[in-house]
Amino acid sequence: MIVTEQLANGLSVIIEEIGHVESAAYDLLIPGGLICDPSDRIGSGLIFAEMIGRGAGSLDSRALSEAFEDSGIRHGEWLGMDRFGFSGSLIASKLPRALELVALMIQEPRLPEEDIPNIQSVLLQDIAALNDNPARRVSIELSKRYYPAPFNRCSLGEAEGIRLTDRACMLNMHREMFGPQRAILSIAGKVDASKVLGELKSIFGGWQGSSIDLPEFATISPHEYTHIEVDSAQMQILMAAPSVKFAESHYYTGKIAVSLLGSSMFGRLFMELREKRGLCYSVYARHGANKSYGTVTAYVGTTPERAQESLDVLLTEFGRLRGSVTQAEVDRAKTNLKAALVMGEESPGSRASSNATDWWLLKRVRSLHEISDAISAVSIADINEFLEQFPFAPCSIVTLGRTPLQVPSDIVRSIK
């Protein structure tokens, strides 16, 4: 059973009772994230996400950590592109204590100034180490060029913005963003929904403050090919193309279509590029989406000598998918998606997270039956219709390595 309610202060609450487990989990989402960082302090949200766990109310950093550990609560904070997150899992009887600690963190964070330099140092090291992780670097470089600002910001922040961040910035961020309006608290596990609601009204009822309006998503930039020259024994190839948005018509069709190409060792890309031809050490295709946009990405990690052939075969496989899909492939893809759905959604942590995400994007919770039925309904005709509407071209391509590659003019609109 799932119960939803909005508290008087604007906090949206989702509670799912799961009687056959002994544990519980929570996910609290607050609007914010990298897209809300000041333009001259991109990365300040990353510092805040580290700082907010370093003491709250009368508890210093160590005492707060021990309070979670003493109750066996596995808790963490994180920063996304458009939200702050607080997540935890625990024995169900400890849920009130966990929520008390989370409420204290979001309402009375200490934000100790003396901790900022150490956090800055760690984040700056992450940025400096980017050249040692070419697969991650090419992903960041493509996002910079593909998505509109501020949705194209680097997940590591920017060095100058991190250096400029001070405690005054932290206090301002807390004042402007950490209010209950548009925040979502999702709980799942062995709980009594009516009892938990009563506890939440006591624990979070006094939470007040502003919430920030998220920027509107603009349009995807013109598609292009960009090569970034680095002296490396590897060659990174990454492409991105527009696709169906989250929960739109053909959303599940798109998930299945892309999984046929590259979600597993049975995907066409893995079989053709790696198994049959030995062209690369890594290859995949993925479909990602939210309420603002959908994107298909494909990655190939290879050597400079095999890079051109790898790109050619990659584009060929994308181009020949429409009209060649077999029922056996579709059935296998459906089985794998449903298996992942069932295994992933059996735990309270997964349920709390997926329910929070559904409410964030849709203002409702999708049932497992709804998702399973939508997957079952996908046909080969649906896949061909999807591929006609979203043909993977034109697309954006970024390569990172010694020399640029030859890209057909019909694949991208402009060549750099």
Coordinates of C-alpha atoms in Angstrom, one line a residue:
M1 CA 0.0 0.0 0.0
I2 CA 1.2 3.5 -0.9
V3 CA 0.0 6.6 0.9
T4 CA 0.8 10.1 -0.2
E5 CA 0.2 13.4 1.6
Q6 CA 1.4 17.0 1.5
L7 CA 2.2 18.4 4.9
A8 CA 1.0 21.9 5.8
N9 CA 4.5 23.4 5.1
G10 CA 4.5 22.0 1.6
L11 CA 6.6 18.8 2.1
S12 CA 5.3 16.0 -0.1
V13 CA 5.3 12.6 1.6
I14 CA 5.2 9.1 0.1
I15 CA 5.0 6.1 2.3
E16 CA 5.0 2.5 1.0
E17 CA 4.2 -0.3 3.4
I18 CA 6.2 -3.5 2.7
G19 CA 5.1 -6.1 5.2
H20 CA 7.5 -9.0 4.3
V21 CA 10.7 -7.1 5.2
E22 CA 12.2 -6.0 8.6
S23 CA 14.0 -2.9 7.2
A24 CA 13.0 0.5 6.0
A25 CA 14.6 3.2 3.8
Y26 CA 14.1 6.9 3.1
D27 CA 14.9 9.4 0.3
L28 CA 14.6 13.1 0.8
L29 CA 14.9 15.3 -2.4
I30 CA 15.2 19.1 -2.2
P31 CA 15.3 21.3 -5.4
G32 CA 18.8 22.7 -6.1
G33 CA 21.8 21.0 -7.5
L34 CA 24.6 22.0 -9.9
I35 CA 22.2 24.0 -12.2
C36 CA 21.5 26.3 -9.3
D37 CA 25.1 27.1 -8.4
P38 CA 26.0 30.8 -8.9
S39 CA 27.6 31.2 -12.3
D40 CA 30.9 32.3 -10.6
R41 CA 30.9 29.5 -8.1
I42 CA 30.0 26.4 -10.0
G43 CA 30.8 23.5 -7.7
S44 CA 29.6 25.3 -4.5
G45 CA 26.8 22.8 -4.3
L46 CA 29.3 20.0 -4.1
I47 CA 30.9 21.7 -1.2
F48 CA 27.6 22.2 0.5
A49 CA 26.7 18.5 0.0
E50 CA 29.9 17.6 1.9
M51 CA 29.4 20.3 4.5
I52 CA 25.8 19.6 5.6
G53 CA 26.8 16.3 7.1
R54 CA 29.5 17.8 9.3
G55 CA 27.5 18.6 12.3
A56 CA 24.0 19.9 13.1
G57 CA 22.4 21.5 16.1
S58 CA 24.2 20.5 19.2
L59 CA 26.1 17.7 17.4
D60 CA 29.5 18.3 15.9
S61 CA 30.6 16.3 12.9
R62 CA 31.8 13.2 14.9
A63 CA 28.8 13.2 17.2
L64 CA 26.4 13.3 14.2
S65 CA 28.2 10.4 12.5
E66 CA 28.1 8.4 15.7
A67 CA 24.4 9.1 16.2
F68 CA 23.7 7.5 12.8
E69 CA 26.1 4.6 13.4
D70 CA 24.8 3.9 17.0
S71 CA 21.4 3.2 15.5
G72 CA 22.7 1.2 12.6
I73 CA 21.5 3.8 10.1
R74 CA 23.4 3.8 6.7
H75 CA 23.0 7.4 5.7
G76 CA 24.4 9.5 2.9
E77 CA 24.0 12.9 1.2
W78 CA 24.5 13.6 -2.5
L79 CA 24.1 16.3 -5.1
G80 CA 22.5 15.8 -8.5
M81 CA 22.1 18.1 -11.5
D82 CA 18.8 19.5 -10.2
R83 CA 18.4 18.3 -6.6
F84 CA 20.0 17.6 -3.2
G85 CA 19.5 14.1 -1.8
F86 CA 19.5 12.5 1.6
S87 CA 19.2 8.7 1.6
G88 CA 19.3 6.0 4.3
S89 CA 18.5 2.4 5.1
L90 CA 17.9 0.9 8.6
I91 CA 16.1 -1.5 10.8
A92 CA 12.5 -0.3 10.6
S93 CA 12.3 0.5 14.4
K94 CA 15.0 3.1 14.0
L95 CA 13.2 5.1 11.4
P96 CA 12.0 7.9 13.9
R97 CA 15.6 8.5 15.0
A98 CA 16.9 8.6 11.4
L99 CA 14.2 11.2 10.5
E100 CA 15.0 13.3 13.6
L101 CA 18.7 13.4 12.6
V102 CA 17.9 14.3 8.9
A103 CA 15.5 17.0 10.1
L104 CA 18.2 18.5 12.3
M105 CA 20.7 18.4 9.4
I106 CA 18.5 20.3 7.0
Q107 CA 17.2 22.9 9.5
E108 CA 20.3 23.5 11.7
P109 CA 23.5 22.6 9.8
R110 CA 26.7 23.8 11.4
L111 CA 28.6 24.3 8.1
P112 CA 32.0 24.6 9.9
E113 CA 34.2 27.1 8.1
E114 CA 37.4 25.3 9.1
D115 CA 36.3 22.2 7.0
I116 CA 36.0 24.1 3.7
P117 CA 39.7 24.1 2.7
N118 CA 39.9 20.3 3.0
I119 CA 36.8 19.8 1.0
Q120 CA 38.0 22.2 -1.7
S121 CA 41.3 20.3 -1.9
V122 CA 39.6 17.0 -2.5
L123 CA 37.3 18.4 -5.2
L124 CA 40.2 20.1 -6.9
Q125 CA 42.2 16.8 -6.9
D126 CA 39.2 15.2 -8.6
I127 CA 39.3 17.8 -11.4
A128 CA 43.0 17.5 -11.8
A129 CA 42.7 13.7 -12.1
L130 CA 40.3 13.9 -14.9
N131 CA 43.0 13.4 -17.5
D132 CA 43.7 10.1 -16.0
N133 CA 40.1 9.0 -16.6
P134 CA 39.5 9.5 -20.4
A135 CA 36.2 7.8 -20.4
R136 CA 34.8 10.2 -17.8
R137 CA 36.4 13.1 -19.5
V138 CA 34.9 12.5 -22.9
S139 CA 31.5 12.2 -21.2
I140 CA 31.9 15.6 -19.6
E141 CA 33.2 17.1 -22.8
L142 CA 30.1 15.9 -24.7
S143 CA 27.7 17.1 -22.1
K144 CA 29.3 20.6 -22.3
R145 CA 28.6 20.7 -26.0
Y146 CA 25.3 18.8 -26.2
Y147 CA 23.1 20.2 -23.4
P148 CA 22.1 23.9 -23.0
A149 CA 23.4 25.9 -20.1
P150 CA 23.2 25.4 -17.1
F151 CA 22.4 21.7 -17.7
N152 CA 25.7 21.2 -19.4
R153 CA 27.7 21.8 -16.2
C154 CA 30.5 19.5 -15.2
S155 CA 29.5 17.1 -12.4
L156 CA 32.9 17.9 -10.8
G157 CA 32.3 21.6 -10.7
E158 CA 34.8 24.2 -11.9
A159 CA 38.1 24.8 -10.2
E160 CA 37.7 28.6 -10.0
G161 CA 34.2 28.3 -8.6
I162 CA 35.3 25.8 -6.0
R163 CA 38.2 28.1 -4.9
L164 CA 35.9 31.1 -4.5
T165 CA 33.3 29.3 -2.4
D166 CA 33.2 30.4 1.3
R167 CA 31.0 29.9 4.3
A168 CA 28.9 33.0 3.3
C169 CA 28.0 31.2 0.1
M170 CA 27.0 28.1 2.1
L171 CA 24.8 30.1 4.4
N172 CA 23.1 31.8 1.4
M173 CA 22.5 28.4 -0.3
H174 CA 20.9 27.0 2.8
R175 CA 18.7 30.1 3.2
E176 CA 17.6 30.2 -0.5
M177 CA 17.1 26.4 -1.1
F178 CA 16.5 24.4 2.0
G179 CA 12.8 24.9 2.4
P180 CA 10.0 22.3 2.4
Q181 CA 8.1 23.6 -0.6
R182 CA 8.6 21.2 -3.6
A183 CA 10.7 18.9 -1.4
I184 CA 9.8 15.2 -1.4
L185 CA 10.3 12.6 1.4
S186 CA 9.8 9.0 0.4
I187 CA 9.7 6.1 2.9
A188 CA 9.4 2.4 2.2
G189 CA 9.6 -0.7 4.3
K190 CA 8.0 -2.4 7.3
V191 CA 6.2 0.7 8.5
D192 CA 2.7 1.8 9.5
A193 CA 1.8 4.7 7.2
S194 CA -0.6 6.4 9.6
K195 CA 1.9 6.2 12.5
V196 CA 4.8 7.5 10.3
L197 CA 2.6 10.4 9.1
G198 CA 2.0 11.4 12.7
E199 CA 5.7 11.2 13.4
L200 CA 6.6 13.2 10.3
K201 CA 4.2 16.0 11.3
S202 CA 5.9 16.3 14.6
I203 CA 9.5 16.0 13.2
F204 CA 9.2 18.1 10.1
G205 CA 6.1 20.2 10.8
G206 CA 8.2 23.1 12.0
W207 CA 10.4 23.1 9.0
Q208 CA 10.1 26.4 7.1
G209 CA 12.1 28.3 4.5
S210 CA 12.3 29.1 0.8
S211 CA 12.6 26.7 -2.1
I212 CA 14.3 27.6 -5.3
D213 CA 12.7 27.6 -8.8
L214 CA 14.7 25.4 -11.1
P215 CA 15.9 26.8 -14.5
E216 CA 13.9 25.9 -17.5
F217 CA 15.5 23.5 -20.0
A218 CA 16.2 25.1 -23.3
T219 CA 16.8 23.4 -26.6
I220 CA 19.6 20.9 -27.5
S221 CA 22.5 22.5 -29.3
P222 CA 23.1 22.0 -33.0
H223 CA 24.6 18.6 -33.6
E224 CA 28.3 18.5 -34.4
Y225 CA 31.5 16.5 -34.4
T226 CA 34.3 17.6 -32.0
H227 CA 37.7 16.1 -31.6
I228 CA 39.8 16.7 -28.6
E229 CA 43.5 16.0 -29.2
V230 CA 45.4 14.1 -26.5
D231 CA 48.5 12.0 -26.7
S232 CA 47.0 8.7 -25.6
A233 CA 47.2 5.0 -26.5
Q234 CA 43.4 4.9 -26.2
M235 CA 40.7 6.5 -28.3
Q236 CA 37.4 7.5 -26.7
I237 CA 34.3 7.8 -28.9
L238 CA 31.0 9.1 -27.5
M239 CA 27.8 10.0 -29.4
A240 CA 24.5 11.4 -28.2
A241 CA 21.1 11.8 -30.0
P242 CA 17.7 13.1 -28.9
S243 CA 15.2 10.5 -27.7
V244 CA 11.8 10.1 -26.0
K245 CA 11.3 11.8 -22.6
F246 CA 10.5 10.0 -19.4
A247 CA 7.0 8.4 -19.3
E248 CA 6.0 9.8 -22.8
S249 CA 4.5 7.6 -25.4
H250 CA 7.1 5.2 -26.7
Y251 CA 9.2 5.6 -23.5
Y252 CA 9.4 1.9 -22.8
T253 CA 9.7 1.2 -26.5
G254 CA 12.8 3.4 -26.6
K255 CA 14.3 1.6 -23.5
I256 CA 13.8 -1.8 -25.3
A257 CA 15.1 -0.5 -28.7
V258 CA 18.3 0.8 -27.2
S259 CA 18.8 -2.2 -25.0
L260 CA 18.8 -4.3 -28.2
L261 CA 21.9 -2.4 -29.2
G262 CA 24.0 -2.2 -26.1
S263 CA 22.7 -2.9 -22.6
S264 CA 24.4 -6.3 -22.2
M265 CA 26.8 -8.8 -23.7
F266 CA 24.0 -9.9 -26.0
G267 CA 23.5 -6.5 -27.4
R268 CA 24.3 -6.0 -31.1
L269 CA 27.1 -3.5 -30.4
F270 CA 29.0 -5.8 -28.0
M271 CA 28.6 -8.8 -30.4
E272 CA 29.5 -7.0 -33.5
L273 CA 32.3 -4.6 -32.4
R274 CA 34.0 -6.7 -29.6
E275 CA 33.1 -10.4 -30.1
K276 CA 33.1 -10.7 -33.9
R277 CA 35.6 -8.0 -34.9
G278 CA 37.7 -7.4 -31.7
L279 CA 37.6 -3.7 -32.4
C280 CA 37.3 -2.4 -28.8
Y281 CA 37.7 -3.1 -25.1
S282 CA 34.4 -1.4 -24.1
V283 CA 31.2 -0.6 -25.9
Y284 CA 27.6 0.2 -24.8
A285 CA 24.5 2.1 -25.6
R286 CA 22.1 3.6 -23.0
H287 CA 18.8 5.5 -22.9
G288 CA 18.4 8.2 -20.3
A289 CA 15.4 10.5 -19.8
N290 CA 13.7 12.9 -17.5
K291 CA 10.6 15.2 -18.0
S292 CA 12.7 17.7 -20.0
Y293 CA 14.6 15.6 -22.4
G294 CA 15.6 12.1 -23.5
T295 CA 19.0 11.1 -24.8
V296 CA 20.5 8.0 -26.3
T297 CA 24.3 7.7 -25.8
A298 CA 26.7 5.2 -27.2
Y299 CA 30.4 4.8 -26.1
V300 CA 33.3 3.0 -27.6
G301 CA 36.7 2.7 -26.0
T302 CA 39.3 1.4 -28.4
T303 CA 42.8 2.1 -29.9
P304 CA 43.7 4.8 -32.4
E305 CA 44.3 2.1 -35.0
R306 CA 40.9 0.6 -34.7
A307 CA 39.0 3.8 -34.0
Q308 CA 37.7 4.7 -37.5
E309 CA 36.4 1.2 -38.1
S310 CA 34.9 1.1 -34.6
L311 CA 33.0 4.3 -35.4
D312 CA 31.9 3.1 -38.8
V313 CA 30.5 -0.1 -37.4
L314 CA 28.8 1.7 -34.5
L315 CA 27.0 4.0 -36.8
T316 CA 26.1 1.1 -39.2
E317 CA 24.5 -0.9 -36.3
F318 CA 22.4 2.1 -35.2
G319 CA 21.3 2.7 -38.8
R320 CA 20.3 -0.9 -39.5
L321 CA 18.3 -1.5 -36.4
R322 CA 15.0 -0.3 -37.9
G323 CA 13.4 -3.2 -39.9
S324 CA 15.8 -5.9 -38.6
V325 CA 14.5 -6.5 -35.1
T326 CA 13.5 -10.1 -34.4
Q327 CA 10.9 -11.3 -31.9
A328 CA 13.5 -13.3 -30.1
E329 CA 15.5 -10.2 -29.4
V330 CA 12.4 -8.3 -28.2
D331 CA 11.4 -11.2 -25.9
R332 CA 14.9 -11.3 -24.4
A333 CA 15.0 -7.6 -23.9
K334 CA 11.6 -7.6 -22.2
T335 CA 12.7 -10.5 -19.9
N336 CA 15.8 -8.7 -18.9
L337 CA 14.1 -5.4 -18.2
K338 CA 11.4 -7.1 -16.1
A339 CA 14.0 -9.1 -14.2
A340 CA 15.9 -5.9 -13.4
L341 CA 12.7 -4.2 -12.4
V342 CA 11.6 -7.0 -10.0
M343 CA 15.1 -7.5 -8.4
G344 CA 15.7 -3.8 -8.1
E345 CA 12.3 -3.0 -6.7
E346 CA 12.1 -5.7 -4.0
S347 CA 14.3 -3.8 -1.5
P348 CA 12.9 -0.8 0.5
G349 CA 15.8 1.3 -0.6
S350 CA 15.0 0.8 -4.3
R351 CA 11.3 1.4 -3.6
A352 CA 11.9 4.6 -1.6
S353 CA 14.2 5.9 -4.4
S354 CA 12.0 5.0 -7.4
N355 CA 8.9 6.4 -5.6
A356 CA 10.7 9.7 -4.9
T357 CA 11.9 9.9 -8.5
D358 CA 8.4 9.2 -9.9
W359 CA 6.9 11.9 -7.7
W360 CA 9.7 14.3 -8.7
L361 CA 9.1 13.8 -12.4
L362 CA 5.4 12.9 -12.6
K363 CA 3.7 13.9 -9.3
R364 CA 2.5 10.3 -9.0
V365 CA 3.9 6.8 -8.3
R366 CA 4.0 4.2 -11.0
S367 CA 3.1 0.7 -9.8
L368 CA 5.2 -2.3 -10.8
H369 CA 2.3 -3.7 -12.7
E370 CA 1.9 -0.5 -14.7
I371 CA 5.6 -0.7 -15.7
S372 CA 5.5 -4.4 -16.4
D373 CA 2.4 -4.1 -18.5
A374 CA 3.9 -1.3 -20.5
I375 CA 7.0 -3.3 -21.2
S376 CA 4.9 -6.4 -22.2
A377 CA 2.9 -4.3 -24.7
V378 CA 5.9 -3.2 -26.8
S379 CA 5.9 -4.8 -30.3
I380 CA 8.3 -4.9 -33.2
A381 CA 6.0 -2.4 -35.0
D382 CA 6.3 -0.1 -32.0
I383 CA 10.1 -0.3 -32.2
N384 CA 10.1 0.5 -35.9
E385 CA 7.7 3.5 -35.3
F386 CA 10.0 4.7 -32.5
L387 CA 13.1 4.4 -34.7
E388 CA 11.3 6.4 -37.4
Q389 CA 10.5 9.2 -34.9
F390 CA 14.0 9.0 -33.2
P391 CA 16.4 7.7 -35.8
F392 CA 19.7 8.4 -33.8
A393 CA 20.8 11.0 -36.4
P394 CA 21.7 13.7 -36.6
C395 CA 23.7 13.3 -33.4
S396 CA 26.6 14.8 -31.6
I397 CA 29.9 13.0 -31.5
V398 CA 33.0 13.7 -29.4
T399 CA 36.3 11.8 -29.8
L400 CA 39.3 12.1 -27.5
G401 CA 42.6 10.8 -28.7
R402 CA 45.5 11.4 -31.2
T403 CA 43.7 12.1 -34.5
P404 CA 40.2 13.1 -35.6
L405 CA 38.0 10.6 -37.4
Q406 CA 35.9 10.8 -40.5
V407 CA 32.2 11.3 -39.8
P408 CA 29.6 11.1 -42.6
S409 CA 28.0 14.5 -43.2
D410 CA 24.4 13.1 -42.8
I411 CA 25.3 12.0 -39.2
V412 CA 26.1 15.5 -37.9
R413 CA 25.0 18.9 -39.2
S414 CA 28.4 20.5 -38.9
I415 CA 32.0 19.3 -38.8
K416 CA 34.6 21.0 -36.7

